[in-house]
Amino acid sequence: GAVVSQHPSWVICKSGTSVKIECRSLDFQATTMFWYRQFPKQSLMLMATSNEGSKATYEQGVEKDKFLINHASLTLSTLTVTSAHPEDSSFYICSASWRSSYNEQFFGPGTRLTVL
Amino acid sequence: EDQVTQSPEALRLQEGESSSLNCSYTVSGLRGLFWYRQDPGKGPEFLFTLYSAGEEKEKERLKATLTKKESFLHITAPKPEDSATYLCAAQTGANNLFFGTGTRLTVIP
């Protein structure tokens, strides 16, 4: 149980385009979903927390107009990277929790974004 | 400043050679200390949560312990399939979550 999927697993796009990443909880209802970014050899950085039906809460330094998060249902959250630039190239990972807490959050497999 | 530091950065062990990974933390009001395993190109897999100093948790060959300043992940008689990056993360009193950069473990048959 507690499976979280992400789509796509990898994406390459041109600078200036927008990219949408989906995060789905397959076998449970996720009250809360978290979005992380991981640069090579760096720690996982929390970008934002989203609760179903409400606006996402962004961590300090994360541009909410650039990283649009929608949590439209208890099983789906999307992250849209708008006007992507090469510095946005990273590994984006989502996680889902049914308890609105970091405890027992289940991670997706991640999405590798490369912006040319 | 809230911070989580893991050491060593990389560790190579012979199969069966026990060792410990360290996670030092400096956070305001620790609410939880988490350990995860991450395989290359994948998301982290939850291992343990520790809440208070003195607490210990075990799972197969892994045992996590917590003090007021650090946590250890002890690996007893590791096998090649234990090779992965092990991450720790600390949840602060303000409900922020800080990850360390991980320890990349390689177990050689």
CSV table of C-alpha atoms in Angstrom, one decimal, chain B:
chain,number,residue,atom,x,y,z
B,1,GLU,CA,20.3,28.6,12.0
B,2,ASP,CA,18.5,25.2,11.6
B,3,GLN,CA,20.8,22.7,10.0
B,4,VAL,CA,21.2,19.0,9.4
B,5,THR,CA,24.6,17.5,8.7
B,6,GLN,CA,25.3,13.9,7.7
B,7,SER,CA,28.6,12.0,7.8
B,8,PRO,CA,30.4,10.4,6.2
B,9,GLU,CA,29.4,11.6,2.7
B,10,ALA,CA,30.2,8.1,1.4
B,11,LEU,CA,31.0,4.8,3.0
B,12,ARG,CA,32.2,1.6,1.5
B,13,LEU,CA,31.8,-1.6,3.6
B,14,GLN,CA,32.5,-5.2,3.0
B,15,GLU,CA,29.5,-7.4,3.3
B,16,GLY,CA,29.0,-8.3,6.9
B,17,GLU,CA,31.1,-5.3,8.2
B,18,SER,CA,28.9,-3.4,10.6
B,19,SER,CA,29.1,0.4,10.8
B,20,SER,CA,27.1,3.6,11.8
B,21,LEU,CA,26.0,6.6,9.9
B,22,ASN,CA,25.8,10.0,11.7
B,23,CYS,CA,23.2,12.7,11.4
B,24,SER,CA,23.9,15.8,13.5
B,25,TYR,CA,21.2,18.4,13.8
B,26,THR,CA,20.8,21.9,15.1
B,27,VAL,CA,17.2,22.8,15.0
B,28,SER,CA,14.8,24.7,17.1
B,29,GLY,CA,12.5,22.4,19.0
B,30,LEU,CA,12.9,19.1,17.4
B,31,ARG,CA,9.5,17.5,16.7
B,32,GLY,CA,10.8,14.5,14.8
B,33,LEU,CA,13.9,13.0,13.2
B,34,PHE,CA,13.3,10.9,10.1
B,35,TRP,CA,15.5,8.4,8.3
B,36,TYR,CA,15.0,7.5,4.6
B,37,ARG,CA,16.6,5.3,2.1
B,38,GLN,CA,17.0,6.6,-1.4
B,39,ASP,CA,18.0,4.5,-4.4
B,40,PRO,CA,19.5,6.2,-7.5
B,41,GLY,CA,16.9,8.0,-9.6
B,42,LYS,CA,14.1,7.3,-7.1
B,43,GLY,CA,12.2,9.0,-4.3
B,44,PRO,CA,13.1,8.4,-0.7
B,45,GLU,CA,11.7,5.4,1.2
B,46,PHE,CA,10.6,5.9,4.8
B,47,LEU,CA,12.6,4.0,7.4
B,48,PHE,CA,12.1,5.5,10.9
B,49,THR,CA,10.8,8.4,12.9
B,50,LEU,CA,12.4,9.2,16.2
B,51,TYR,CA,10.8,11.7,18.6
B,52,SER,CA,12.8,12.0,21.7
B,53,ALA,CA,16.4,11.5,23.0
B,54,GLY,CA,17.0,7.9,24.0
B,55,GLU,CA,14.5,6.5,21.6
B,56,GLU,CA,15.6,3.5,19.4
B,57,LYS,CA,13.9,1.8,16.5
B,58,GLU,CA,14.9,-1.3,14.6
B,59,LYS,CA,14.1,-2.8,11.2
B,60,GLU,CA,15.9,-5.8,10.0
B,61,ARG,CA,19.6,-4.9,9.9
B,62,LEU,CA,19.0,-1.3,10.7
B,63,LYS,CA,18.7,0.4,14.0
B,64,ALA,CA,18.2,4.1,14.5
B,65,THR,CA,19.0,6.0,17.7
B,66,LEU,CA,18.6,9.6,18.9
B,67,THR,CA,20.4,11.9,21.3
B,68,LYS,CA,19.8,15.6,21.9
B,69,LYS,CA,22.3,16.5,19.2
B,70,GLU,CA,22.5,13.6,16.7
B,71,SER,CA,21.1,10.5,15.4
B,72,PHE,CA,22.8,7.3,14.3
B,73,LEU,CA,21.8,4.7,11.8
B,74,HIS,CA,23.5,1.5,12.7
B,75,ILE,CA,23.8,-1.2,10.0
B,76,THR,CA,24.6,-4.6,11.3
B,77,ALA,CA,26.1,-7.2,8.9
B,78,PRO,CA,25.1,-5.3,5.8
B,79,LYS,CA,24.4,-7.0,2.5
B,80,PRO,CA,24.9,-5.6,-1.0
B,81,GLU,CA,21.2,-4.8,-1.3
B,82,ASP,CA,21.6,-2.3,1.6
B,83,SER,CA,23.6,-0.2,-0.8
B,84,ALA,CA,21.8,3.2,-1.2
B,85,THR,CA,21.9,6.7,0.0
B,86,TYR,CA,20.6,7.2,3.5
B,87,LEU,CA,18.9,10.5,4.3
B,88,CYS,CA,18.0,12.0,7.6
B,89,ALA,CA,15.6,14.9,8.1
B,90,ALA,CA,14.7,17.0,11.1
B,91,GLN,CA,11.3,18.6,11.7
B,92,THR,CA,11.5,21.8,13.7
B,93,GLY,CA,9.1,23.2,16.2
B,94,ALA,CA,8.0,25.7,13.6
B,95,ASN,CA,7.0,22.7,11.4
B,96,ASN,CA,9.9,23.1,8.9
B,97,LEU,CA,11.7,20.1,7.5
B,98,PHE,CA,15.4,20.1,6.9
B,99,PHE,CA,17.2,17.3,5.1
B,100,GLY,CA,20.8,16.3,5.3
B,101,THR,CA,22.8,15.7,2.1
B,102,GLY,CA,22.9,12.0,2.7
B,103,THR,CA,25.4,9.2,3.1
B,104,ARG,CA,26.0,7.1,0.1
B,105,LEU,CA,26.6,3.5,1.3
B,106,THR,CA,28.2,0.9,-0.9
B,107,VAL,CA,28.3,-2.7,0.4
B,108,ILE,CA,30.8,-4.9,-1.5
B,109,PRO,CA,30.1,-8.6,-1.8
